Coordinates of C-alpha atoms and ligand atoms in Angstrom, one line a residue:
X1 CA 36.9 4.7 0.8
X2 CA 34.8 2.3 -1.3
X3 CA 34.0 4.5 -4.3
X4 CA 30.4 3.3 -4.1
X5 CA 30.1 4.9 -0.6
X6 CA 31.5 8.1 -2.0
X7 CA 28.9 8.0 -4.8
X8 CA 26.1 7.5 -2.2
X9 CA 27.5 10.4 -0.1
X10 CA 27.4 12.6 -3.2
X11 CA 23.8 11.6 -4.0
X12 CA 22.8 12.3 -0.4
X13 CA 24.3 15.8 -0.6
X14 CA 22.6 16.8 -3.9
X15 CA 19.9 19.5 -3.6
X16 CA 17.7 17.3 -5.8
X17 CA 17.6 13.6 -6.8
X18 CA 16.0 11.4 -9.4
X19 CA 14.6 8.3 -7.6
X20 CA 12.6 5.4 -9.0
X21 CA 10.0 4.2 -6.6
X22 CA 8.6 0.7 -6.9
X23 CA 5.5 -0.9 -5.5
X24 CA 3.9 -4.2 -6.1
X25 CA 1.0 -4.5 -3.7
X26 CA -1.4 -7.1 -2.3
X27 CA -3.4 -7.1 -5.5
X28 CA -0.6 -8.8 -7.5
X29 CA -1.7 -6.8 -10.6
X30 CA 1.8 -5.7 -11.5
X31 CA 4.8 -3.6 -10.6
X32 CA 4.2 0.2 -10.3
X33 CA 7.3 2.1 -11.5
X34 CA 7.4 5.9 -10.6
X35 CA 10.3 8.0 -11.8
X36 CA 10.4 10.9 -9.4
X37 CA 12.3 14.2 -9.2
X38 CA 12.6 15.1 -5.6
X39 CA 14.1 18.2 -4.1
X40 CA 14.9 18.9 -0.4
X41 CA 13.6 16.6 2.3
X42 CA 11.3 16.5 5.3
X43 CA 8.4 19.1 5.3
X44 CA 10.3 20.8 2.4
X45 CA 10.1 17.8 0.2
X46 CA 8.9 18.6 -3.3
X47 CA 8.1 15.8 -5.7
X48 CA 7.5 15.9 -9.4
X49 CA 6.3 12.6 -11.0
X50 CA 8.3 12.5 -14.2
X51 CA 7.1 9.2 -15.6
X52 CA 4.9 6.4 -14.4
X53 CA 4.1 2.9 -15.6
X54 CA 2.4 -0.3 -14.3
X55 CA 4.1 -3.3 -15.7
X56 CA 1.5 -6.1 -15.5
X57 CA 2.3 -9.4 -14.0
X58 CA 1.6 -12.3 -16.3
X59 CA -0.6 -15.2 -15.2
X60 CA 2.3 -17.5 -14.6
X61 CA 4.0 -15.0 -12.2
X62 CA 0.8 -14.3 -10.3
X63 CA 0.3 -18.1 -9.9
X64 CA 3.9 -18.5 -8.7
X65 CA 3.5 -15.8 -6.1
X66 CA 0.1 -17.1 -5.0
X67 CA 1.7 -20.4 -4.0
X68 CA 3.5 -18.6 -1.1
X69 CA 1.3 -15.5 -0.7
X70 CA -0.4 -14.8 2.7
X71 CA -0.4 -18.6 3.6
X72 CA 0.7 -20.1 6.9
X73 CA 2.0 -23.2 5.1
X74 CA 4.1 -23.0 2.0
X75 CA 6.9 -24.8 0.1
X76 CA 10.0 -23.2 1.5
X77 CA 12.0 -23.8 -1.7
X78 CA 9.5 -21.8 -3.7
X79 CA 9.9 -18.8 -1.3
X80 CA 13.7 -19.1 -1.5
X81 CA 13.7 -19.2 -5.3
X82 CA 11.2 -16.3 -5.7
X83 CA 13.3 -14.0 -3.6
X84 CA 16.1 -13.5 -6.2
X85 CA 13.7 -14.2 -9.1
X86 CA 11.4 -11.3 -8.2
X87 CA 14.4 -9.0 -7.5
X88 CA 15.9 -9.7 -10.9
X89 CA 12.5 -9.4 -12.6
X90 CA 11.8 -6.0 -11.1
X91 CA 15.3 -4.9 -12.1
X92 CA 14.6 -6.0 -15.7
X93 CA 11.2 -4.3 -15.7
X94 CA 13.0 -1.0 -14.6
X95 CA 15.5 -1.3 -17.5
X96 CA 12.7 -2.0 -20.0
X97 CA 10.8 1.0 -18.7
X98 CA 13.8 3.3 -18.8
X99 CA 14.5 2.2 -22.4
X100 CA 10.9 3.0 -23.4
X101 CA 11.3 6.4 -21.8
X102 CA 14.6 7.0 -23.5
X103 CA 16.4 7.5 -20.2
X104 CA 19.8 5.9 -19.3
X105 CA 20.1 4.0 -16.0
X106 CA 23.1 6.3 -15.2
X107 CA 20.6 9.3 -15.2
X108 CA 18.8 7.8 -12.2
X109 CA 20.3 8.3 -8.7
X110 CA 18.5 5.6 -6.6
X111 CA 15.9 2.8 -6.9
X112 CA 13.6 2.6 -3.9
X113 CA 12.2 -0.9 -3.9
X114 CA 9.3 -2.1 -1.7
X115 CA 9.5 -5.7 -2.9
X116 CA 6.6 -8.1 -2.7
X117 CA 4.9 -8.6 0.6
X118 CA 4.4 -12.4 1.1
X119 CA 3.3 -12.4 4.7
X120 CA 2.2 -9.8 7.2
X121 CA 1.8 -10.8 10.8
X122 CA 1.3 -8.0 13.4
X123 CA 1.2 -9.3 17.0
X124 CA -2.6 -8.6 17.1
X125 CA -3.0 -11.2 14.4
X126 CA -0.5 -13.9 15.2
X127 CA -1.2 -13.6 19.0
X128 CA 2.0 -15.5 20.0
X129 CA 3.4 -13.7 23.0
X130 CA 7.1 -14.3 22.6
X131 CA 7.2 -13.1 19.0
X132 CA 7.2 -9.5 17.9
X133 CA 5.3 -7.8 15.0
X134 CA 6.5 -9.3 11.8
X135 CA 6.2 -8.7 8.0
X136 CA 8.1 -10.2 5.1
X137 CA 8.9 -8.6 1.7
X138 CA 10.8 -10.5 -1.0
X139 CA 12.6 -9.5 -4.2
X140 CA 16.0 -8.8 -2.6
X141 CA 17.5 -5.3 -3.4
X142 CA 20.9 -6.7 -4.2
X143 CA 19.4 -8.3 -7.3
X144 CA 17.6 -5.1 -8.3
X145 CA 21.0 -3.2 -8.0
X146 CA 23.0 -5.9 -9.8
X147 CA 20.6 -5.9 -12.8
X148 CA 20.1 -2.2 -13.1
X149 CA 23.5 -0.9 -12.0
X150 CA 21.7 1.6 -9.8
X151 CA 22.1 1.9 -6.0
X152 CA 19.0 0.4 -4.5
X153 CA 17.3 1.1 -1.2
X154 CA 14.9 -1.7 -0.2
X155 CA 13.3 -3.6 2.7
X156 CA 11.7 -0.5 4.2
X157 CA 9.4 -2.2 6.7
X158 CA 11.9 -4.0 9.0
X159 CA 13.2 -0.8 10.7
X160 CA 9.7 0.2 11.5
X161 CA 9.1 -3.2 13.2
X162 CA 12.5 -2.9 14.9
X163 CA 11.2 0.3 16.6
X164 CA 7.9 -1.2 17.7
X165 CA 5.8 -0.5 14.7
X166 CA 3.8 -3.1 12.7
X167 CA 5.9 -2.5 9.6
X168 CA 3.0 -0.7 8.0
X169 CA 1.3 1.6 7.0
X170 CA 4.3 3.7 6.0
X171 CA 2.3 6.1 4.0
X172 CA 2.2 8.6 6.9
X173 CA 5.9 9.4 6.4
X174 CA 5.4 10.5 2.7
X175 CA 1.8 11.8 2.9
X176 CA 2.7 14.3 5.6
X177 CA 5.6 15.7 3.5
X178 CA 3.8 15.7 0.2
X179 CA 0.2 16.5 0.9
X180 CA -0.3 18.3 4.3
X181 CA -1.9 21.7 4.0
X182 CA -2.3 24.3 6.6
X183 CA -6.0 25.2 7.1
X184 CA -7.4 22.0 5.5
X185 CA -8.2 18.8 7.2
X186 CA -7.2 16.2 4.7
X187 CA -7.7 12.4 4.6
X188 CA -5.6 10.6 2.0
X189 CA -7.6 7.4 1.3
X190 CA -5.7 4.6 -0.5
X191 CA -7.8 1.7 -1.8
X192 CA -5.6 -1.1 -2.9
X193 CA -5.9 -4.7 -1.9
X194 CA -6.2 -3.4 1.7
X195 CA -7.5 0.1 2.3
X196 CA -5.8 2.7 4.5
X197 CA -6.0 6.4 5.2
X198 CA -3.7 9.1 6.4
X199 CA -5.1 11.8 8.7
X200 CA -3.5 15.2 8.0
X201 CA -5.0 17.8 10.4
X202 CA -5.4 21.4 9.4
X203 CA -2.9 22.5 12.0
X204 CA -0.1 20.4 10.4
X205 CA 0.9 19.1 13.8
X206 CA 3.1 16.1 12.9
X207 CA 2.5 14.4 16.2
X208 CA -1.2 14.0 15.3
X209 CA -0.6 12.6 11.9
X210 CA -0.9 8.9 11.3
X211 CA -1.9 6.3 8.7
X212 CA -4.0 3.3 9.5
X213 CA -5.4 0.3 7.6
X214 CA -9.2 0.2 7.7
X215 CA -9.6 -3.4 6.4
X216 CA -10.3 -4.8 3.0
X217 CA -10.2 -2.6 -0.1
X218 CA -10.2 -4.8 -3.2
X219 CA -8.6 -8.0 -2.0
X220 CA -11.8 -9.9 -1.4
X221 CA -13.6 -8.4 -4.4
X222 CA -10.7 -9.6 -6.6
X223 CA -10.8 -13.1 -5.2
X224 CA -14.6 -13.4 -6.0
X225 CA -14.1 -11.8 -9.4
X226 CA -11.6 -14.6 -10.2
X227 CA -14.1 -17.2 -8.9
X228 CA -17.3 -15.8 -10.4
X229 CA -16.1 -14.0 -13.5
X230 CA -12.8 -15.6 -14.2
X231 CA -11.4 -12.1 -14.4
X232 CA -8.8 -10.3 -12.2
X233 CA -11.3 -7.8 -11.0
X234 CA -15.0 -6.7 -11.3
X235 CA -14.4 -4.0 -13.9
X236 CA -16.2 -0.7 -13.0
X237 CA -18.1 -2.7 -10.3
X238 CA -20.4 -4.1 -13.1
X239 CA -21.3 -7.3 -11.3
X240 CA -21.7 -5.5 -7.9
X241 CA -24.0 -2.9 -9.5
X242 CA -26.5 -5.7 -10.5
X243 CA -26.8 -7.0 -6.9
X244 CA -28.5 -6.1 -3.7
X245 CA -26.6 -5.7 -0.4
X246 CA -27.5 -8.6 2.0
X247 CA -27.8 -7.1 5.5
X248 CA -27.3 -10.4 7.4
X249 CA -24.1 -11.2 5.6
X250 CA -22.9 -7.6 5.9
X251 CA -23.3 -7.6 9.7
X252 CA -21.6 -11.0 10.0
X253 CA -18.6 -9.7 7.9
X254 CA -18.2 -6.7 10.3
X255 CA -17.7 -8.9 13.3
X256 CA -13.9 -8.9 13.8
X257 CA -11.8 -7.4 16.6
X258 CA -9.6 -5.7 14.0
X259 CA -12.4 -3.1 13.4
X260 CA -12.5 -2.0 17.1
X261 CA -8.8 -1.9 17.7
X262 CA -7.2 1.5 18.2
X263 CA -5.3 3.4 15.4
X264 CA -2.8 2.9 13.8
X265 CA -3.3 -0.8 12.9
X266 CA -2.6 -3.1 10.0
X267 CA -4.0 -6.1 8.4
X268 CA -3.8 -8.1 5.2
X269 CA -5.2 -10.9 3.0
X270 CA -4.0 -13.3 5.7
X271 CA -7.2 -12.3 7.5
X272 CA -9.5 -10.8 4.9
X273 CA -9.9 -13.6 2.3
X274 CA -12.4 -16.0 0.9
X275 CA -12.3 -18.2 4.0
X276 CA -13.3 -15.2 6.1
X277 CA -16.3 -14.6 3.8
X278 CA -17.3 -18.3 3.7
X279 CA -17.3 -18.4 7.6
X280 CA -19.4 -15.2 7.7
X281 CA -21.8 -16.8 5.2
X282 CA -22.2 -19.9 7.3
X283 CA -22.8 -17.8 10.4
X284 CA -25.4 -15.6 8.6
X285 CA -27.0 -18.5 6.7
X286 CA -26.3 -16.8 3.4
X287 CA -24.3 -19.6 1.6
X288 CA -26.6 -19.7 -1.4
X289 CA -26.5 -15.9 -2.1
X290 CA -26.4 -15.1 -5.9
X291 CA -23.0 -13.9 -7.1
X292 CA -24.2 -10.3 -7.8
X293 CA -25.6 -9.9 -4.3
X294 CA -22.4 -11.3 -2.8
X295 CA -20.3 -8.8 -4.7
X296 CA -22.6 -5.9 -3.8
X297 CA -22.4 -6.9 -0.1
X298 CA -18.6 -7.2 -0.3
X299 CA -18.3 -3.7 -1.8
X300 CA -20.5 -2.4 0.9
X301 CA -18.3 -4.2 3.5
X302 CA -15.2 -2.4 2.2
X303 CA -17.1 1.0 2.0
X304 CA -18.7 0.7 5.5
X305 CA -15.4 -0.3 7.3
X306 CA -13.6 2.6 5.5
X307 CA -16.3 5.1 6.5
X308 CA -16.5 3.8 10.1
X309 CA -12.8 4.2 10.5
X310 CA -12.7 7.7 8.9
X311 CA -15.6 8.9 11.2
X312 CA -13.5 8.1 14.2
X313 CA -11.1 11.0 13.4
X314 CA -13.8 13.5 12.5
X315 CA -15.0 16.2 14.8
X316 CA -18.4 18.0 14.6
X317 CA -18.2 21.4 13.0
X318 CA -15.0 20.6 11.1
X319 CA -14.8 20.1 7.3
X320 CA -12.7 17.4 5.7
X321 CA -11.4 16.8 2.2
X322 CA -10.8 13.2 1.1
X323 CA -8.3 12.5 -1.7
X324 CA -8.5 9.0 -3.1
X325 CA -5.7 6.8 -4.6
X326 CA -5.2 3.2 -5.4
X327 CA -7.2 1.0 -7.8
X328 CA -10.4 1.1 -5.8
X329 CA -10.9 4.8 -6.8
X330 CA -11.8 3.4 -10.3
X331 CA -14.7 1.3 -8.9
X332 CA -17.8 3.6 -9.1
X333 CA -19.9 1.3 -6.9
X334 CA -17.3 1.6 -4.1
X335 CA -16.8 5.4 -4.5
X336 CA -20.6 6.0 -4.7
X337 CA -21.1 4.0 -1.4
X338 CA -18.4 6.2 0.3
X339 CA -19.9 9.4 -0.9
X340 CA -23.4 8.4 0.2
X341 CA -22.1 7.7 3.7
X342 CA -19.9 10.9 4.0
X343 CA -22.1 13.5 2.4
X344 CA -20.3 16.4 4.1
X345 CA -16.9 15.6 2.8
X346 CA -15.5 16.8 -0.4
X347 CA -14.0 13.9 -2.6
X348 CA -11.1 14.2 -5.0
X349 CA -8.1 12.2 -6.0
X350 CA -4.5 12.7 -5.2
X351 CA -4.2 13.7 -8.9
X352 CA -5.8 17.0 -7.8
X353 CA -2.7 17.4 -5.6
X354 CA -0.2 16.7 -8.4
X355 CA 0.4 13.0 -7.8
X356 CA -1.5 10.4 -9.8
X357 CA -3.6 8.2 -7.5
X358 CA -2.3 5.1 -9.4
X359 CA 1.3 6.1 -8.7
X360 CA 1.0 7.3 -5.1
X361 CA 2.3 4.3 -3.3
X362 CA 5.3 3.9 -5.6
X363 CA 6.0 7.6 -5.1
X364 CA 5.9 7.0 -1.4
X365 CA 8.8 4.6 -1.5
X366 CA 10.8 7.2 -3.5
X367 CA 10.1 9.7 -0.8
X368 CA 11.1 7.3 2.0
X369 CA 14.4 6.6 0.2
X370 CA 14.9 10.4 -0.2
X371 CA 14.3 10.8 3.5
X372 CA 16.8 8.1 4.4
X373 CA 19.4 9.8 2.3
X374 CA 18.9 13.5 3.0
X375 CA 16.3 13.9 5.8
X376 CA 15.4 12.2 9.0
X377 CA 15.0 15.1 11.3
X378 CA 11.2 15.2 11.5
X379 CA 9.5 14.1 14.8
X380 CA 6.2 12.4 14.6
X381 CA 5.8 12.6 18.3
X382 CA 5.6 9.6 20.5
X383 CA 2.4 7.9 19.2
X384 CA 2.6 4.1 19.4
X385 CA 3.1 2.7 15.9
X386 CA 4.6 5.8 14.3
X387 CA 8.3 5.6 15.3
X388 CA 10.6 8.4 14.4
X389 CA 12.8 6.5 12.0
X390 CA 14.1 6.6 8.5
X391 CA 13.9 3.3 6.6
X392 CA 15.5 1.1 4.0
X393 CA 18.7 -0.9 3.4
X394 CA 21.4 0.0 0.8
X395 CA 22.4 -2.3 -2.0
X396 CA 25.4 -1.3 -4.1
X397 CA 25.5 -2.7 -7.7
X398 CA 29.0 -4.2 -7.2
Ligands
ATP401 N1 -11.9 -0.1 -13.4 C1 -11.8 -0.7 -12.2 N2 -12.9 -1.2 -11.7 C2 -12.9 -1.8 -10.5 N3 -11.8 -2.1 -9.8 C3 -10.7 -1.6 -10.3 C4 -10.6 -0.9 -11.5 N4 -9.3 -0.6 -11.8 C5 -8.6 -1.1 -10.7 N5 -9.4 -1.7 -9.9 C6 -9.0 -2.4 -8.6 O1 -7.8 -2.0 -8.2 C7 -6.9 -3.1 -7.9 C8 -5.5 -2.7 -8.1 O2 -5.2 -1.7 -7.1 P1 -3.8 -1.2 -6.6 O3 -2.8 -1.4 -7.7 O4 -3.9 0.1 -5.9 O5 -3.5 -2.4 -5.6 P2 -2.2 -2.7 -4.8 O6 -1.1 -1.7 -4.9 O7 -1.8 -4.1 -5.2 O8 -2.7 -2.8 -3.3 P3 -2.1 -2.4 -1.9 O9 -2.5 -1.0 -1.7 O10 -2.9 -3.3 -0.9 O11 -0.7 -2.6 -1.9 C9 -7.4 -4.1 -8.9 O12 -7.0 -5.4 -8.5 C10 -8.9 -3.9 -8.8 O13 -9.5 -4.5 -7.7
AH0_402 C1 2.5 -5.3 4.8 C2 2.1 -4.5 3.5 O1 2.7 -4.7 2.5 N1 1.1 -3.6 3.7 C3 0.6 -2.8 2.6 C4 -0.7 -3.2 2.1 O2 -1.2 -2.4 1.1 C5 -2.0 -1.3 1.7 C6 -1.9 -1.6 3.1 O3 -1.7 -3.0 3.1 C7 -0.6 -0.9 3.8 O4 -0.6 -1.2 5.1 C8 0.7 -1.3 3.1 O5 1.2 -0.5 2.1 C9 1.3 0.9 2.1 C10 2.1 1.3 1.0 C11 1.9 1.5 3.4 O6 2.7 0.9 4.1 O7 1.5 2.6 3.7

């Protein structure tokens, strides 16, 4: 037997594993690196977040990725070159982190690498009959494994697509194991570039659990922060706080079939981008809106579409706890708008449940890798878009 397969077999049999989860999302702010200690699997999964770091992307890397990011037409050579480049870069970032934490690569069992999404095209979006749902992440796992010397599991989304899903959101598979609690209706709300939530009903019935995207989180806000402030984001919502919400533009922004589609569903910056806003401005005759009003309206757009989606799972007479994660939880204008519209919900962060909200998505991929190695027996019922699969491909270092 190839000794590397033997090594994988040994890791899969261990009662507990040390797994590094990696996530670099649609905000392109950096690589989230979460060193997790995970015991057991499935509903018995127990995660301790040992260390966490976000390694920021420099401006050159952001610009390189943006040349091919969420665009229908790109330079193919650039895509081809970035695939190994990002893989090697992520590998090096892991090594630098481990060194700063005084941990040897040999002390880590597995790297679970999401890669960089460069294009996301569910069928509802591309509308081309003969093609299936599609999504593409780059930063190939072979390069991460070669640089770190650690067995790497990557490319998690393709199996989901292969079984009829949209390749996202995958959060359901981790949130259910980590955060579900009998007797409490929980909503795990992640506000990254795109916002999504996981519904965890109080009866812990796996077949009722799902995650869905709700629409934009920060992606459009960040685009306008770059344009209006020359900054990566509107820190603490300072610009938005100075503006007034424009009702005409807000209503125009909400006109999109995505918002009425059934759960679970996915989207991305391919749809929700500056062109989307400019078109809504033309339709609502608000093209000369001051920057602060535009920003205030865009925050309200994210908040309203999150709330509208969440309200669809709520039942009268039930109570719900919302646990936030992702960079949007740091934007007080956004969180205040949510709380105003959902006065009967209690609001917290996943930090209250033991996992930092900044690290949650990176931890998710560590849990998905753990499940591929040691779990896989949980049924999520037969809901369309939540296939009963484990995900990820294995890359050996040699
Ligand atoms: N203090 C803050 N004030 C306002 N916004 C903030 C603040 N801190 C972070 N953010 C927002 O959070 C974003 C980063 O969020 P996060 O890292 O969760 O995104 P991501 O992982 O790339 O997204 P996705 O969930 O779509 O993959 C920033 O780009 C910014 O918009
Ligand atoms: C295609 C893709 O990368 N989607 C991301 C993105 O970021 C948030 C939202 O859009 C979510 O659908 C997904 O990530 C999380 C981790 C998920 O799959 O659950």
